Coordinates of C-alpha atoms and ligand atoms in Angstrom, one line a residue:
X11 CA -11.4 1.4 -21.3
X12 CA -8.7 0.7 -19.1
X13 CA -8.7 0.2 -15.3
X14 CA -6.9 2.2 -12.7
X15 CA -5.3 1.5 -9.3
X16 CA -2.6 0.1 -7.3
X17 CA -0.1 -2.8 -9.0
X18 CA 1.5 -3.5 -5.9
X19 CA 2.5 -2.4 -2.7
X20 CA 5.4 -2.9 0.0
X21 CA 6.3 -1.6 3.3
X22 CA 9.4 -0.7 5.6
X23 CA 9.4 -0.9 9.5
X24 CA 11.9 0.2 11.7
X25 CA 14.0 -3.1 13.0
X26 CA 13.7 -1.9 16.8
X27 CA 10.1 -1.8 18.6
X28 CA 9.1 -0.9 22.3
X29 CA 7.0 -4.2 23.5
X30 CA 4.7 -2.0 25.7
X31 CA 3.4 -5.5 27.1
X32 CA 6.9 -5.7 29.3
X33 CA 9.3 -2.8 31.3
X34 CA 7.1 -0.1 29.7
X35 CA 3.9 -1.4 31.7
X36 CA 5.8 -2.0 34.4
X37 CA 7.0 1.6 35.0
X38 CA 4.4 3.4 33.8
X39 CA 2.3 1.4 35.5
X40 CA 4.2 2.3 38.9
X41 CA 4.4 6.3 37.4
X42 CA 0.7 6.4 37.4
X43 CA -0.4 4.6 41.2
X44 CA -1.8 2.3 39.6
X45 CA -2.6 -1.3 42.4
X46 CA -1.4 -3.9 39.7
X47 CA 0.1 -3.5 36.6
X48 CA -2.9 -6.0 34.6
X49 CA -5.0 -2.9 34.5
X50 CA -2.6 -0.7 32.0
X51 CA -1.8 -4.0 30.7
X52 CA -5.6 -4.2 30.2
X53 CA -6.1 -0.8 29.0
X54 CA -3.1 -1.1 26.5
X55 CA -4.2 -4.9 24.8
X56 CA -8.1 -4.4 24.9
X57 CA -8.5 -0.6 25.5
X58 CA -6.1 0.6 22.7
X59 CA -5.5 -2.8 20.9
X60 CA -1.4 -2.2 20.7
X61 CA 1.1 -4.4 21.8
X62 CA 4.2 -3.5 20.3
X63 CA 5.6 -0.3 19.0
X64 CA 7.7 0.1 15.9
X65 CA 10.9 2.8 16.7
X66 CA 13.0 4.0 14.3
X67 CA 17.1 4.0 15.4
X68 CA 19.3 7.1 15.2
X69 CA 20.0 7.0 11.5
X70 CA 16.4 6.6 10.7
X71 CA 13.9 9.2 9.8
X72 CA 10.8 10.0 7.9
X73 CA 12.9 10.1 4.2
X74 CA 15.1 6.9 4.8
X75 CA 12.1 5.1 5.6
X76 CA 10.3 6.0 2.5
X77 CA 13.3 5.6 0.4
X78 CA 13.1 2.1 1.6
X79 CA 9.7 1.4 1.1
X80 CA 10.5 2.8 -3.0
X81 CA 13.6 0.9 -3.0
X82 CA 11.7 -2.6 -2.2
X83 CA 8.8 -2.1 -4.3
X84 CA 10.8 -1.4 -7.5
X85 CA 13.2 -4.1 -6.4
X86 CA 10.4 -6.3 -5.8
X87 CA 8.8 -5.8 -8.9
X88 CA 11.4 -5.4 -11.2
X89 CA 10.7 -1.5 -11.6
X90 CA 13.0 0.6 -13.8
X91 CA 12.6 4.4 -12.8
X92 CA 12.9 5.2 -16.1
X93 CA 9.4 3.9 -16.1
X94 CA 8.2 6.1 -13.1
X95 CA 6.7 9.6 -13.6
X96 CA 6.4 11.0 -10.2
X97 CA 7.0 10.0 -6.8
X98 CA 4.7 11.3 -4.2
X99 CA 5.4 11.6 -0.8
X100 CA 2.6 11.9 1.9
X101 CA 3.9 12.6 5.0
X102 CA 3.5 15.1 8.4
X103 CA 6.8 14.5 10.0
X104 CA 8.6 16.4 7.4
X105 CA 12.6 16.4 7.4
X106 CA 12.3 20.1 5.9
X107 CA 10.3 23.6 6.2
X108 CA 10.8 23.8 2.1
X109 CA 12.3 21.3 0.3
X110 CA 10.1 18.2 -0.6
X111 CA 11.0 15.2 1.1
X112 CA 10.4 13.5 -2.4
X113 CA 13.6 14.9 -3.6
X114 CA 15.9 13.5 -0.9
X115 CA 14.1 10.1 -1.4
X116 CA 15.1 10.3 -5.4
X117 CA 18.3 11.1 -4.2
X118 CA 18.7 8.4 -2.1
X119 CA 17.8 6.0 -4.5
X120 CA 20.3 8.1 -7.1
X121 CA 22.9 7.0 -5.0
X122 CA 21.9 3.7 -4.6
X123 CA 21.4 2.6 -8.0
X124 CA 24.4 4.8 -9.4
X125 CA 22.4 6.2 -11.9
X126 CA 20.3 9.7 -12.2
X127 CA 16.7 10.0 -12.9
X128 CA 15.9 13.7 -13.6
X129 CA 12.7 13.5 -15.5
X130 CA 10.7 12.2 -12.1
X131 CA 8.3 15.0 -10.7
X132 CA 8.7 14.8 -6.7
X133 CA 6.0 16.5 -4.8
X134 CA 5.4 16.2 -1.1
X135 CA 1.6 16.8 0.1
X136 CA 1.3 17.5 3.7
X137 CA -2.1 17.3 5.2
X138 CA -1.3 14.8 8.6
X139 CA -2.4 11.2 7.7
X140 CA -4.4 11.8 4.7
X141 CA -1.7 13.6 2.9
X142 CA -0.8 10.5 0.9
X143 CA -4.3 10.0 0.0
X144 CA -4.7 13.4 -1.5
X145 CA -1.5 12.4 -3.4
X146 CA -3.1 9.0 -4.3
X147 CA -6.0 10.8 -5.9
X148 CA -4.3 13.2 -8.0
X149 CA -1.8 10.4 -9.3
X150 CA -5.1 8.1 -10.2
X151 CA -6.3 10.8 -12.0
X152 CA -3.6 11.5 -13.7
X153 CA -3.3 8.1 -14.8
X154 CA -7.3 7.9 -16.0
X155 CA -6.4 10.8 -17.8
X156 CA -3.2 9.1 -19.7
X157 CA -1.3 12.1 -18.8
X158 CA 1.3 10.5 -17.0
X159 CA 3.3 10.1 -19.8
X160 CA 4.8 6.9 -18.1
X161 CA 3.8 3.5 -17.4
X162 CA 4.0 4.3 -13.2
X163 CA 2.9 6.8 -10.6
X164 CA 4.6 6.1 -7.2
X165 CA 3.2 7.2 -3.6
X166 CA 4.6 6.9 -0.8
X167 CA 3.2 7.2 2.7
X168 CA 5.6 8.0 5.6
X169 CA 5.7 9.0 9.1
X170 CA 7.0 8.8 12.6
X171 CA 4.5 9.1 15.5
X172 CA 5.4 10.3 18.3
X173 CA 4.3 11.7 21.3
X174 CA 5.4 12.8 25.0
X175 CA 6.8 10.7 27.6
X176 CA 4.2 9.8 30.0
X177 CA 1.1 11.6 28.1
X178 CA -1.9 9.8 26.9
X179 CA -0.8 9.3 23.6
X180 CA 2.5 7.7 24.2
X181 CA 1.4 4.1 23.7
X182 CA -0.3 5.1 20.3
X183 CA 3.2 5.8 18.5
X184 CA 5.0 4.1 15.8
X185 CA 6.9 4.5 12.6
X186 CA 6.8 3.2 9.1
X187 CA 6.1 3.5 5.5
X188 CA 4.1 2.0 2.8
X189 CA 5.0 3.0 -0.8
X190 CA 2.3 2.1 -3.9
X191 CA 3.1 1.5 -7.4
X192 CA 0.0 3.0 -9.3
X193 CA -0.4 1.8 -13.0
X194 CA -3.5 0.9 -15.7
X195 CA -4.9 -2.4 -15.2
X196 CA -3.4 -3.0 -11.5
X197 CA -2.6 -6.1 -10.4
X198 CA -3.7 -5.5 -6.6
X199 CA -6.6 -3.6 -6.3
X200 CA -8.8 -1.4 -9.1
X201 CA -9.7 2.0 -7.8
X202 CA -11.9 4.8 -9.4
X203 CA -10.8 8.3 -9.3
X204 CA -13.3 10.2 -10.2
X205 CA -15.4 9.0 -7.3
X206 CA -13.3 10.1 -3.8
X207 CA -15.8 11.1 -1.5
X208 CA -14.0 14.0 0.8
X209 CA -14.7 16.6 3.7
X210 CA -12.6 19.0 5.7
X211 CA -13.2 20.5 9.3
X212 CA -10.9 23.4 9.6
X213 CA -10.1 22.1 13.5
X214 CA -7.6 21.6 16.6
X215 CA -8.1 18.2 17.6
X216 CA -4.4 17.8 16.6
X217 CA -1.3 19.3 14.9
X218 CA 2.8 19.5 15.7
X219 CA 3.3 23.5 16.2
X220 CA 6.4 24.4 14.0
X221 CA 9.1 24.5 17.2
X222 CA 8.3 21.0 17.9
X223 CA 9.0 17.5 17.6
X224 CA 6.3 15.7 18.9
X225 CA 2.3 16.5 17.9
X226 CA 0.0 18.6 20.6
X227 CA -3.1 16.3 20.5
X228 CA -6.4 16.9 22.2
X229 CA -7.4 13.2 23.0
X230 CA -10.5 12.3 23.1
X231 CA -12.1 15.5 21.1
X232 CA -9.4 14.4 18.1
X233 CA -11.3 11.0 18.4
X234 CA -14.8 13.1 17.9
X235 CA -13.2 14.4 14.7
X236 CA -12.5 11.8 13.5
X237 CA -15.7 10.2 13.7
X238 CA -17.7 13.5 12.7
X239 CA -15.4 13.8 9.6
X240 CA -15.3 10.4 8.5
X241 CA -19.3 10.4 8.3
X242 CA -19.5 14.3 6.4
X243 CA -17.0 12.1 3.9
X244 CA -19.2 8.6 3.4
X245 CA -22.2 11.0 3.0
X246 CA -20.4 12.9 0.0
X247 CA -19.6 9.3 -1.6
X248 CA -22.9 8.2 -0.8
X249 CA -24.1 11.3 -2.8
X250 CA -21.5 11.0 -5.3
X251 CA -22.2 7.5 -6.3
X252 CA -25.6 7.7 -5.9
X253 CA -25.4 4.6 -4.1
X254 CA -27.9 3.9 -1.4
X255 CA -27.2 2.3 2.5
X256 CA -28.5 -0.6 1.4
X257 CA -27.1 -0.9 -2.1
X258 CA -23.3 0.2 -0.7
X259 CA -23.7 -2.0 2.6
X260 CA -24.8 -5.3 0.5
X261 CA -22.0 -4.8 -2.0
X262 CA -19.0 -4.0 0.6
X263 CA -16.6 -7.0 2.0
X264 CA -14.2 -5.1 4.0
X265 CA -13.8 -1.8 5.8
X266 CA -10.3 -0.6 6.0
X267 CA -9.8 2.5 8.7
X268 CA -7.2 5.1 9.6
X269 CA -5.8 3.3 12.6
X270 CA -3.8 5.7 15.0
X271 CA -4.4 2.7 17.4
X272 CA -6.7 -0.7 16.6
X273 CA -9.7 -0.2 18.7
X274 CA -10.3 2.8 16.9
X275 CA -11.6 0.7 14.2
X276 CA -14.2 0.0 16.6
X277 CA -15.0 3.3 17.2
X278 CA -15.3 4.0 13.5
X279 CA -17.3 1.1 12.6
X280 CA -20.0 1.6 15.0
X281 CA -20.2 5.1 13.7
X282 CA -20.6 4.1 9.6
X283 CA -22.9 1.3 10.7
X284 CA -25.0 3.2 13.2
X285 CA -25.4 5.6 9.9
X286 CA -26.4 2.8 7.6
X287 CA -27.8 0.2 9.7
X288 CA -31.4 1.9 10.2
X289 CA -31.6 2.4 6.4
X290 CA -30.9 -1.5 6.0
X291 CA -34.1 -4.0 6.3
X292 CA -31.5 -6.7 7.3
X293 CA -30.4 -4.0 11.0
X294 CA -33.4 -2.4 11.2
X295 CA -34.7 -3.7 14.3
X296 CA -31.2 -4.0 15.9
X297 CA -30.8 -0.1 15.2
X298 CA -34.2 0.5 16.6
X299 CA -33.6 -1.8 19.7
X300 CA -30.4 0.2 20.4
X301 CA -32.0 3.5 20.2
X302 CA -29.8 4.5 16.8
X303 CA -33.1 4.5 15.0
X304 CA -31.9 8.1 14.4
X305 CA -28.5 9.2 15.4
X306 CA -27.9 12.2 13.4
X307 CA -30.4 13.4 16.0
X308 CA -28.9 12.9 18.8
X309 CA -26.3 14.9 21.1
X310 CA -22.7 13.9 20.4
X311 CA -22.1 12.3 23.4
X312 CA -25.7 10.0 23.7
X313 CA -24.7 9.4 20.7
X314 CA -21.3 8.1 21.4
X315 CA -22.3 6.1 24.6
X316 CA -25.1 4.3 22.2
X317 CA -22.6 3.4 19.8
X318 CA -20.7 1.7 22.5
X319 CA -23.9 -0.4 23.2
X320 CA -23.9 -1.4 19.7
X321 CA -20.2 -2.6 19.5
X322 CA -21.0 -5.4 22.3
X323 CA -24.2 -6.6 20.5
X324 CA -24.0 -10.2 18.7
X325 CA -24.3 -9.1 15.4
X326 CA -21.6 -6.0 15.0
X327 CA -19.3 -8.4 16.6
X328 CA -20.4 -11.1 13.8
X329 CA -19.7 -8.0 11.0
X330 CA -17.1 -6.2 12.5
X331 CA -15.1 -9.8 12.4
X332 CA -16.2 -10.4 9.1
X333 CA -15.1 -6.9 7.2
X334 CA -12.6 -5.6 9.7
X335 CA -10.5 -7.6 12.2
X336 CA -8.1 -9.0 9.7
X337 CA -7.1 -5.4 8.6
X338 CA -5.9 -4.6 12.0
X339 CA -3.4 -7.5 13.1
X340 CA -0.3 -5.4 11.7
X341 CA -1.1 -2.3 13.8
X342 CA -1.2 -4.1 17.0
X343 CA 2.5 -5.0 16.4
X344 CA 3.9 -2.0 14.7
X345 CA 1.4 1.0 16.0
X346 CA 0.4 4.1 14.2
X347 CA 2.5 4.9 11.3
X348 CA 0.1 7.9 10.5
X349 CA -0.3 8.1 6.8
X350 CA 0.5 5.0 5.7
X351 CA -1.8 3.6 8.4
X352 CA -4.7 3.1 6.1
X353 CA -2.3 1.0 3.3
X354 CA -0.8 -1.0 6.0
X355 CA -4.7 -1.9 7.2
X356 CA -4.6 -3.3 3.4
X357 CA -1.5 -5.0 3.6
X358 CA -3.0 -6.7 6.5
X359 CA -6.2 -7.9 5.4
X360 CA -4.3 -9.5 2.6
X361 CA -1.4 -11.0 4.9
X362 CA -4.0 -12.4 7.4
X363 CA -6.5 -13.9 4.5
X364 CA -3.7 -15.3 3.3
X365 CA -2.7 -16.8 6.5
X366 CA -6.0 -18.0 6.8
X367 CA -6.6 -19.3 3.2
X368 CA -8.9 -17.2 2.6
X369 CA -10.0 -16.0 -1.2
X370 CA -9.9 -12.3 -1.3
X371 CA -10.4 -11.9 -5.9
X372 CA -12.9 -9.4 -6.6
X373 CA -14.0 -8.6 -2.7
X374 CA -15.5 -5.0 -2.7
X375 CA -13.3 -2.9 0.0
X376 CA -14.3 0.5 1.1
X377 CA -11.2 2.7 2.4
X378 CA -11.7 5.3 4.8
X379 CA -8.8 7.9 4.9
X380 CA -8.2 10.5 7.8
X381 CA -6.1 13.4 8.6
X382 CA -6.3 15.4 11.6
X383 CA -6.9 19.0 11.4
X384 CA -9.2 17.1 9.7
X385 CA -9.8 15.8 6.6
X386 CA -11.5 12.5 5.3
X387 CA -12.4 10.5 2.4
X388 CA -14.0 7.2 1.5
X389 CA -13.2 5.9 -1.7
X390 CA -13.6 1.9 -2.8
X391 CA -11.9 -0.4 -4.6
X392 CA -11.9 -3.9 -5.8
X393 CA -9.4 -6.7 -4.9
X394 CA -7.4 -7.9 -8.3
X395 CA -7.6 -11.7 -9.6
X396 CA -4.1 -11.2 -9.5
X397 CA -3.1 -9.7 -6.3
X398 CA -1.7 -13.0 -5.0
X399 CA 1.2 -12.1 -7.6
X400 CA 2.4 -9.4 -5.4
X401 CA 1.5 -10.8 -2.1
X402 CA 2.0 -14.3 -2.2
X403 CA 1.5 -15.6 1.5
X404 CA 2.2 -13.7 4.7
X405 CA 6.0 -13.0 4.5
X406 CA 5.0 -9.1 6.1
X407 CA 3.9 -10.4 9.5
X408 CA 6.6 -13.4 9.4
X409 CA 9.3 -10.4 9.6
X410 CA 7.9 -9.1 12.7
X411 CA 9.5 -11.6 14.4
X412 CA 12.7 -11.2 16.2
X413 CA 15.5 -11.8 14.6
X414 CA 16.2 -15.2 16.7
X415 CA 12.6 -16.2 15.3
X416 CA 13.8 -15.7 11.8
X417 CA 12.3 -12.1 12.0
X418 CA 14.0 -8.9 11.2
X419 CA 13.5 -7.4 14.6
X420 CA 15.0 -6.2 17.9
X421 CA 13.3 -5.0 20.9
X422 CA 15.0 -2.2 22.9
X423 CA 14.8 -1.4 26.5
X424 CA 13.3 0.8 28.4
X425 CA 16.7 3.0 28.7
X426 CA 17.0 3.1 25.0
X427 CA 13.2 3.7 23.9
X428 CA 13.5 7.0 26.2
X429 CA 17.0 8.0 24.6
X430 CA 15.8 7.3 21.2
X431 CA 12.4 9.4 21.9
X432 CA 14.8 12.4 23.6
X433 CA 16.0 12.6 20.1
X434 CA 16.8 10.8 17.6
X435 CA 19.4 13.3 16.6
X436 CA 21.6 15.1 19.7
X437 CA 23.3 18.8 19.4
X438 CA 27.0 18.6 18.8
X439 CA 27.7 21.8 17.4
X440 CA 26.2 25.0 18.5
X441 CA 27.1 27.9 16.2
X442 CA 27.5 31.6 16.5
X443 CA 25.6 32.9 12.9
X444 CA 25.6 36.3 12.1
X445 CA 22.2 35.7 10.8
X446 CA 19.2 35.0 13.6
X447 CA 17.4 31.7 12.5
X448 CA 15.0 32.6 15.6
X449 CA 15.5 29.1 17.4
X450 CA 16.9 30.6 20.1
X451 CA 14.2 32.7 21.2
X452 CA 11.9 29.4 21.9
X453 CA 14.7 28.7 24.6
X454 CA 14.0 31.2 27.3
X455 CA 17.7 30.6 28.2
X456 CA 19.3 31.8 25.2
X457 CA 18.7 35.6 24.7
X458 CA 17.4 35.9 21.1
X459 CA 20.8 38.8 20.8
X460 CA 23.4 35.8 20.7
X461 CA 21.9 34.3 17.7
X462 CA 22.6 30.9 18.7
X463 CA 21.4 28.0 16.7
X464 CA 21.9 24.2 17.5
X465 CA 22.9 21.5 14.2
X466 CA 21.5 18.4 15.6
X467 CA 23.7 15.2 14.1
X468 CA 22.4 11.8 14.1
X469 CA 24.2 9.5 17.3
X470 CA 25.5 6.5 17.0
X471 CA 23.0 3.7 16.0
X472 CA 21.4 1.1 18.4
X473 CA 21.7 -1.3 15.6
X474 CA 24.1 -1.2 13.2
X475 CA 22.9 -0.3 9.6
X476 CA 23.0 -2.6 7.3
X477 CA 21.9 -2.6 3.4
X478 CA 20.0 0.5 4.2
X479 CA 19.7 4.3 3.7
X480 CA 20.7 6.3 6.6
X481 CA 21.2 10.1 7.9
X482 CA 24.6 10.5 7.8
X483 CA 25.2 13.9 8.6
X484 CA 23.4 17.1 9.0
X485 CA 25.5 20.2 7.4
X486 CA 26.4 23.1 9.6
X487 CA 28.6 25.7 7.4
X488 CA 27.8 28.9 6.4
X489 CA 30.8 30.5 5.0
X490 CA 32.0 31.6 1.3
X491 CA 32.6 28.5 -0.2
X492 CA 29.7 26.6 1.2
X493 CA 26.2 27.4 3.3
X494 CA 24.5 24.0 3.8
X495 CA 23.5 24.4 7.7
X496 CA 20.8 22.4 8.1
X497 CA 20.7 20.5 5.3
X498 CA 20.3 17.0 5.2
X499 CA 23.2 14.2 3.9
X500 CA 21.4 10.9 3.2
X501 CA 24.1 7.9 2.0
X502 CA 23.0 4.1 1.1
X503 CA 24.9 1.6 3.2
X504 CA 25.5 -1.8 2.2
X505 CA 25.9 -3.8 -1.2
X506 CA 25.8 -1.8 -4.3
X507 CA 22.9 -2.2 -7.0
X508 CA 24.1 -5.3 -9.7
Ligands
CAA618 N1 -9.2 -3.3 30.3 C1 -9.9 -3.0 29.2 N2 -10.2 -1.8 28.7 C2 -9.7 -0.7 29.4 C3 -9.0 -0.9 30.6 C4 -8.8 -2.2 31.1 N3 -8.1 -2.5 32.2 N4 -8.7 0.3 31.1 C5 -9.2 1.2 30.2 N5 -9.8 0.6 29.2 C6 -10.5 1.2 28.0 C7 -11.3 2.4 28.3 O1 -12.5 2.1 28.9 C8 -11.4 3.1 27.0 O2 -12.3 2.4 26.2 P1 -13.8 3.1 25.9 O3 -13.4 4.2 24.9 O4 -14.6 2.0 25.2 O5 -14.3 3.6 27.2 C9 -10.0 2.7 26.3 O6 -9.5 1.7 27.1 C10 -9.0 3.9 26.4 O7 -8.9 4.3 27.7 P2 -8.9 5.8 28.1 O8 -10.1 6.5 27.4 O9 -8.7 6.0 29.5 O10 -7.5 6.3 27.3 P3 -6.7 7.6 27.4 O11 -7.3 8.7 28.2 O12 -5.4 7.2 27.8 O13 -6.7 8.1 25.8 C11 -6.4 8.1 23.5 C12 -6.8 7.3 24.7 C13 -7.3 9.4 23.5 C14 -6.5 7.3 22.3 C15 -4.9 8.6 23.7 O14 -4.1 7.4 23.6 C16 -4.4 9.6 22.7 O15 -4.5 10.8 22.9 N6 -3.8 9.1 21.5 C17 -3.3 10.0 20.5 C18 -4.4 10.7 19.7 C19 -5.1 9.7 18.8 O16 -4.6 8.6 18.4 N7 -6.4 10.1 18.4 C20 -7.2 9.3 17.4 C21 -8.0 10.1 16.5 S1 -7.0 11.3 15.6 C22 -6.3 10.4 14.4 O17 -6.7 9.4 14.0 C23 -5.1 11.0 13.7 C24 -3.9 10.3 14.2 O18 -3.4 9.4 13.6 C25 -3.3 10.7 15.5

């Protein structure tokens, strides 16, 4: 019987990034009365674990970014579409209320290779960061159940994360996507379908109301979530594959996390091994020392502050090294790109073993997927004698340089981080419709009666694009020949396909 999973896997990040290590601190720093600017420098390195802060320029959003990712997986592996099934885009920074963001990547790539390719299925599945997991599940399945009726399955993960100006959140942002070729017998990593443990928390730890750009997050309750969901989910897998604490623990290699930020990897791992830990002979005593002899029993908050105890003792700091650090390295530099977090955690355990020489054939990884609002699942999956085929060395990190560092990217300034994050699109034309779109009445100075509506246009770029997809345009007609107001004109820029 054949194997399952993911053939290979490739990523696009924005060129321009906020280094919250510099002007950032600095002011906010200042903004806040803080004495010295080494204790948000503090909070921000060792607190959050985030350094840098991927931003995507003017012409950038969610869809160009996943066209990109597509476009340098099938480049890289020599992918014809004619070969591809569906393309799945997971995403909650959605480019539109209806149509699926899959269809303007296809078209993208349409226009970049100069051909059509009608017979691809192009679904969107929005659930916040898990939504490309969900799409990652059904796409395995349908694979394991040889009803693809092509070689390839194609997901892609996408999102922009952004949040106020001066809130909590705003040094957890970041952009990016990761798109995954799924075939039989994958090179990268073998995954089984059939055995996605899941739960779902109908909650308000976090969402993006409609009318808005950035996301309403409660803090430090969507951090509870998290946590609470993330263990309902192991205990379903645990069920599901019948697999005791013991026998799961012994057999697992690496941990990979939803990362909105790096420490929260901390977080999460002193929740799954508080769980396991006083089931294992090897932890007992540490768990019993601690106090976790029994967390389940204990209020939410104890439970949290014992956790805390744990993460400083010798030997979580031994196994959190071990099975987790070298999935987080990326996200330090590039910052939450929601639901492709988890994949990039992957890309970065293989880029960092790599770096380090380090053997990863046939490790045993447990992934742990989350989506606010909430949602998790733990599923696991084995690394590929072959992976090194698609990820040779650690050419990912290398390209986080700067560019004068051989890199690919360019820091922006304080001045231009808050003009990108005003908008990455400005109002130009503001339009009398006959019809009310309802806009308007979110702006208490425009009386719902005058039906105004704004068409928001891309500006001009910080960087100039270059062998990319970009926004071009945003249509704003509405007459007899043509109604497009709204709609969204995508155009590759650069060399044409050979
Ligand atoms: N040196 C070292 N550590 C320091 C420090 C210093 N000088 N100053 C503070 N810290 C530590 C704090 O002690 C704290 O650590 P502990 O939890 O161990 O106590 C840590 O830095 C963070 O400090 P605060 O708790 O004061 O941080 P905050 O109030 O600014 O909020 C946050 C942090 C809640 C993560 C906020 O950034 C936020 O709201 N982010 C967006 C929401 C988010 O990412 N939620 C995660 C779960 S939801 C999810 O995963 C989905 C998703 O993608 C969004």
């Amino acid at each position: 019987m054949f194997k399952v999973g993911i053939d290979s896997i490739s990523s696009y990040i924005p060129k321009l990034y906020l280094d919250l290590t510099g002007k950032w601190a600095e002011v906010r720093a200042v903004e806040q009365g803080l004495d010295s600017v080494e204790k948000l420098l503090g909070k921000i390195k060792k607190g959050i674990g985030v350094e840098k802060m991927a931003i995507p320029d003017f012409h950038e959003d969610s869809a160009t970014m996943a066209a990109m990712a597509v476009k340098k997986l099938i480049t890289e592996n020599d992918i014809d579409l004619n070969d591809v099934a569906t393309i799945t885009v997971g995403t909650e920074t959605t480019v539109d209320q209806s149509k699926s963001m899959a269809a303007y990547v296809l078209g993208m790539l349409e226009d970049w290779a100069g051909k059509r390719y009608t017979h691809i299925g192009c679904p969107q599945v929005q659930f916040a960061c898990i939504g490309a997991t969900y799409g990652l599940e059904a796409s395995l399945n349908a694979l394991k159940a040889d009803s693809l009726g092509k070689k390839y399955a194609i997901v892609v993960a996408t999102d922009i994360a952004k949040y106020s100006l001066r809130s909590p959140g705003e040094c957890t942002q970041g952009a990016g996507a990761v798109a995954m070729l799924l075939s039989k017998n994958p090179r990268l990593i073998e995954l089984d379908p059939a055995l996605f443990g899941t739960a779902t928390f109908n909650e308000r730890d976090f969402y993006r109301p409609n009318y808005s750009k950035s996301a309403v997050v409660d803090g430090k309750y969507s951090i509870d979530v998290y946590l609470e969901c993330m263990e309902e989910a192991l205990k379903n897998y645990m069920e599901r594959t019948s697999e005791s604490a013991e026998s799961l623990y012994s057999k697992l290699d690496h941990l990979l996390f939803h990362l909105p930020f790096p420490r929260m990897a901390e977080y999460a791992a002193a929740r799954i091994f508080s769980t396991l830990w006083p089931k294992i002979e090897r932890f007992k005593a540490v768990a019993k020392e601690l106090g976790l002899s029994n967390p389940a029993n204990l209020v939410r908050s104890d439970r949290k502050g014992l956790e805390r105890d744990l993460t400083k003792h010798p030997l979580f700091r031994e196994e959190f090294s071990q099975k987790i650090l070298p999935s987080l390295v990326l996200s330090r530099d590039i910052g939450n790109i929601y639901s492709g977090s988890l994949y990039l955690a992957c890309m970065s355990l293989i880029d960092s073993s790599n770096r380090e020489n380090v053997d990863l054939s046939n490790r045993e990884v447990l992934f742990i997927s989350y989506g606010s609002g909430a949602s998790a699942k733990v599923f696991s999956g084995k690394i590929g004698k072959l992976y090194k085929e698609v990820m040779p060395g650690y050419a990912f990190s290398d390209s986080l340089r700067v560019r004068e560092e051989d890199g690919l990217r360019t820091p922006v300034s304080m001045e231009q981080y808050e003009l990108l994050h005003r908008g990455s699109e400005i109002s130009v034309v503001e339009q009398k419709l006959e019809n009310s779109f309802g806009v308007a009445s979110l702006n208490p100075q425009i009386p719902l009666s005058s039906k105004f509506i704004s068409v928001l246009q891309p500006k001009e770029s910080i960087q100039k694009p270059e062998n990319e997809f970009v926004l071009e345009r945003v249509g704003c007609s509405e007459s007899k020949e043509i109604v497009d107001i709204g709609y969204r004109y995508y155009k590759w820029v650069g060399e044409p396909v050979d």
